[in-house]
PDB file of C-alpha atoms in Angstrom:
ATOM      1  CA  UNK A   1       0.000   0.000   0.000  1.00 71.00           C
ATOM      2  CA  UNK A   2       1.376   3.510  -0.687  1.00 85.00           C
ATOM      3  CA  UNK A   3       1.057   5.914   0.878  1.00 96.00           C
ATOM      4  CA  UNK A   4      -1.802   8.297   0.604  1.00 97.00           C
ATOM      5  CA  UNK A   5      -3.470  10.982   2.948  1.00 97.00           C
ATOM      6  CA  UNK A   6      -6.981  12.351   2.655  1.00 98.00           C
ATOM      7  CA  UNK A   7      -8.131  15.667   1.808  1.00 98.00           C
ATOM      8  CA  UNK A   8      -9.027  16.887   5.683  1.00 98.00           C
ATOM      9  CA  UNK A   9      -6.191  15.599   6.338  1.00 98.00           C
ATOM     10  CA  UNK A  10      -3.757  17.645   4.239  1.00 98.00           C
ATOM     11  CA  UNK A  11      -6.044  20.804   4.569  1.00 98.00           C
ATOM     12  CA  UNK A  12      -5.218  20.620   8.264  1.00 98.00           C
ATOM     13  CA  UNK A  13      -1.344  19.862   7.868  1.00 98.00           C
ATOM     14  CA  UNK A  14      -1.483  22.932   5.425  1.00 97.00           C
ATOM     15  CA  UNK A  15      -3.556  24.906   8.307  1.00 97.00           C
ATOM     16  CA  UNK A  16      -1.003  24.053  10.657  1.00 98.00           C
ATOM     17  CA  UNK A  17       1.748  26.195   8.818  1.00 97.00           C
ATOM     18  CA  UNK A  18       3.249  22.431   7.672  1.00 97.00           C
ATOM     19  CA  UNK A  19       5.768  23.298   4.887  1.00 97.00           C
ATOM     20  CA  UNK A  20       4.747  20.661   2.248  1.00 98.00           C
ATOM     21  CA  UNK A  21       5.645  20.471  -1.168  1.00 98.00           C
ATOM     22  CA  UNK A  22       2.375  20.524  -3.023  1.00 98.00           C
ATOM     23  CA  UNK A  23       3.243  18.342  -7.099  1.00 98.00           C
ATOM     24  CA  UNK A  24       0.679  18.456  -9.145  1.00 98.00           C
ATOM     25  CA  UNK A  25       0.924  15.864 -12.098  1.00 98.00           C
ATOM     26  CA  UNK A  26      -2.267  16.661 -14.231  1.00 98.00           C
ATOM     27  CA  UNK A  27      -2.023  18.453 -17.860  1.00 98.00           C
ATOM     28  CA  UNK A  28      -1.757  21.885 -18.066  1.00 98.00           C
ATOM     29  CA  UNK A  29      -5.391  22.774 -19.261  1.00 98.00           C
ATOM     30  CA  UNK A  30      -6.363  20.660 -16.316  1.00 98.00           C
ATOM     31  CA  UNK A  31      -3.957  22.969 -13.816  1.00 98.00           C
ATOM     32  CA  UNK A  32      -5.269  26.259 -15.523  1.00 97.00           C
ATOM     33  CA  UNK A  33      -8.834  25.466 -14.467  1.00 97.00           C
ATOM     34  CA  UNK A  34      -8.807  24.207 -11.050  1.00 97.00           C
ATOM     35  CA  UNK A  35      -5.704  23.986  -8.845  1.00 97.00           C
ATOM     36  CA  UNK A  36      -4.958  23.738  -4.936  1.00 97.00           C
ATOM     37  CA  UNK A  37      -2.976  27.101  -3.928  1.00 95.00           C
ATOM     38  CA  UNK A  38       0.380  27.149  -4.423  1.00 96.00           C
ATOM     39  CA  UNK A  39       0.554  24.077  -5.841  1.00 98.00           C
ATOM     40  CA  UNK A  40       3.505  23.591  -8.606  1.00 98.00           C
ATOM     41  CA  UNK A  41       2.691  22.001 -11.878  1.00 98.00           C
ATOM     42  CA  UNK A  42       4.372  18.833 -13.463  1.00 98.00           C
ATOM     43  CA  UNK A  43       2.696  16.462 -15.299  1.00 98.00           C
ATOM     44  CA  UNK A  44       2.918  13.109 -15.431  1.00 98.00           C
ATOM     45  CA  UNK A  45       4.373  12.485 -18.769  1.00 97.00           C
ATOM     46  CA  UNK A  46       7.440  15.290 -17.870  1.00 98.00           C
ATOM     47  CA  UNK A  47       7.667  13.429 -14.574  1.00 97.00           C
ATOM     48  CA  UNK A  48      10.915  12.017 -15.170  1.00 95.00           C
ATOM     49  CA  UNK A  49      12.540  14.579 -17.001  1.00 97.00           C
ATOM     50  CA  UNK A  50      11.632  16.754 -13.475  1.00 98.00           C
ATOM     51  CA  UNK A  51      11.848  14.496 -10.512  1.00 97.00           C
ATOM     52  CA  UNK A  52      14.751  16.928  -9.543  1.00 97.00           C
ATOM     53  CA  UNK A  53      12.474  19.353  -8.805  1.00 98.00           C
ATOM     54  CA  UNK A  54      10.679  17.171  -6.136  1.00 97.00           C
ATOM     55  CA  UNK A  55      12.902  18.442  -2.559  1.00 97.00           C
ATOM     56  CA  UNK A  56      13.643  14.931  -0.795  1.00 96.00           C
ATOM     57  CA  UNK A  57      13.778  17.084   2.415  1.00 96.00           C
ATOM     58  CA  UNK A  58      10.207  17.856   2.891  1.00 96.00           C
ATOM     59  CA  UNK A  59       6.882  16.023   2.611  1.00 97.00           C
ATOM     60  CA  UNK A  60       5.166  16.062  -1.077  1.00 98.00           C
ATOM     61  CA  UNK A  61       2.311  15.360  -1.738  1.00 98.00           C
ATOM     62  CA  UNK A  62       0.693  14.439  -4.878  1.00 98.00           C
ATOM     63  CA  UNK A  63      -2.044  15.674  -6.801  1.00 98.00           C
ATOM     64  CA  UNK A  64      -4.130  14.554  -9.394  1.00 98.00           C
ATOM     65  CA  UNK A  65      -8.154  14.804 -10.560  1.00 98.00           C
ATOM     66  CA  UNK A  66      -9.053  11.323  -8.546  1.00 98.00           C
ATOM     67  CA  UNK A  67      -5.588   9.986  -7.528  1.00 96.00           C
ATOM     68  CA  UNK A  68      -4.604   7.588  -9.481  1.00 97.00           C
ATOM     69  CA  UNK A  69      -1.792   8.940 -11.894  1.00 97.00           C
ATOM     70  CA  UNK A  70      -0.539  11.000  -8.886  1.00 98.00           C
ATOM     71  CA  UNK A  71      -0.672   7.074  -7.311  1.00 97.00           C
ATOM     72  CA  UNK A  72       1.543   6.090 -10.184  1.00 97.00           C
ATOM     73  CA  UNK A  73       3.888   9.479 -10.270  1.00 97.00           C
ATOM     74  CA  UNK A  74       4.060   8.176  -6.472  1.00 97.00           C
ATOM     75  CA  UNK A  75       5.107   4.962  -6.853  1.00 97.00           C
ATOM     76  CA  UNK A  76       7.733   5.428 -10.125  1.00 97.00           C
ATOM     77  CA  UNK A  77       9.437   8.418  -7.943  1.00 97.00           C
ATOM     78  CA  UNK A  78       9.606   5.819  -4.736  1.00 96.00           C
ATOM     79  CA  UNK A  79      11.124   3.128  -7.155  1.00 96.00           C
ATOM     80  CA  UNK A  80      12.872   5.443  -9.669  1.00 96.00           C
ATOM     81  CA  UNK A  81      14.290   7.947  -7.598  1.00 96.00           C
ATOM     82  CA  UNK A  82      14.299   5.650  -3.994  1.00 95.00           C
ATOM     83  CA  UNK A  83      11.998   9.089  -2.314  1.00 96.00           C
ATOM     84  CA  UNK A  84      10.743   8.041   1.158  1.00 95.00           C
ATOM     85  CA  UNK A  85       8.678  11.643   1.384  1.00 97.00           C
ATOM     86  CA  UNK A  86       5.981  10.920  -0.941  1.00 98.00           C
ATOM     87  CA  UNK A  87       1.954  11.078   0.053  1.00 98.00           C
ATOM     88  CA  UNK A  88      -0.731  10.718  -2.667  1.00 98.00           C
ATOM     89  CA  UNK A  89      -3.796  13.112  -2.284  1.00 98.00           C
ATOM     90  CA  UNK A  90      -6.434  10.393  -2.158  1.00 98.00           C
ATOM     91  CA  UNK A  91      -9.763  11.031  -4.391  1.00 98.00           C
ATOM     92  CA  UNK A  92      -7.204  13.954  -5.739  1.00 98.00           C
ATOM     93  CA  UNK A  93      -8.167  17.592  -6.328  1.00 98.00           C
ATOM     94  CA  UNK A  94     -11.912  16.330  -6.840  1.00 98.00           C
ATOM     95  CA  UNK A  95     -11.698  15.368  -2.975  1.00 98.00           C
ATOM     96  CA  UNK A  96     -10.223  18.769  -1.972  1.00 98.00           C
ATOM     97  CA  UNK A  97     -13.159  20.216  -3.662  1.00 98.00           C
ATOM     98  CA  UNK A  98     -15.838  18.266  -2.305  1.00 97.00           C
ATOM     99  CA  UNK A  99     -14.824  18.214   1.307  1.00 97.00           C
ATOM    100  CA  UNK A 100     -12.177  21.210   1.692  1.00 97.00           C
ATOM    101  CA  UNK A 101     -13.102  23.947  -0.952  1.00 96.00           C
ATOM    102  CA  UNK A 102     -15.861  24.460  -2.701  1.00 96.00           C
ATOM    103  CA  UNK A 103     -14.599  27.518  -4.715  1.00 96.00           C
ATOM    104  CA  UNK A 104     -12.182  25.033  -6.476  1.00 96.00           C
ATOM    105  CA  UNK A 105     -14.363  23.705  -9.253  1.00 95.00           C
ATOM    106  CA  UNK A 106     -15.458  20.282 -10.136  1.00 96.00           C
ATOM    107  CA  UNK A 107     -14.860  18.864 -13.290  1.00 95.00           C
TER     108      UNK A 107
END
């Protein structure tokens, strides 16, 4: 099982003044309509190309529209690039919408 936190959850870590490393692995049109503040962009597909990007010193956590490519960016960056700081956003920005913000639309 990877690992995965819910929505709540990370609204409450964020709340908390938490310094996490928000990765957001949709497409771009997908970013440009709904996003979680100050979340930084990199999708899946240019994923390996930026792993550098992702700071091994913090906790990240992944974002997609339901979780499951943000699951899979999760689990190649664990095997790939041996990170130990990873958390996927479980039921992904739709979650954060539904039960954290409802000014971030649904799609």
């Amino acid at each position: 099982m990877l690992p995965e936190l819910t929505a709540s959850d990370l609204h409450a870590r964020l709340q908390s003044g938490e310094d996490i490393q928000l990765i957001d692995v949709r497409q771009p049109e997908e970013y440009a309509y709904c996003r979680i503040e100050g979340s930084q962009l990199i999708p899946l597909g240019e994923l390996a190309r930026r792993a550098e990007e992702i700071d091994p010193d913090r906790p990240t956590v992944l974002i997609c529209h339901h979780g499951v490519r943000s699951m899979q960016a999760l689990a190649y960056l664990q095997h790939r690039h041996e990170l130990t700081n990873l958390l996927n956003l479980r039921g992904g920005i739709h979650a954060w919408s539904v039960q954290v913000d409802p000014s971030v639309p649904v799609y």
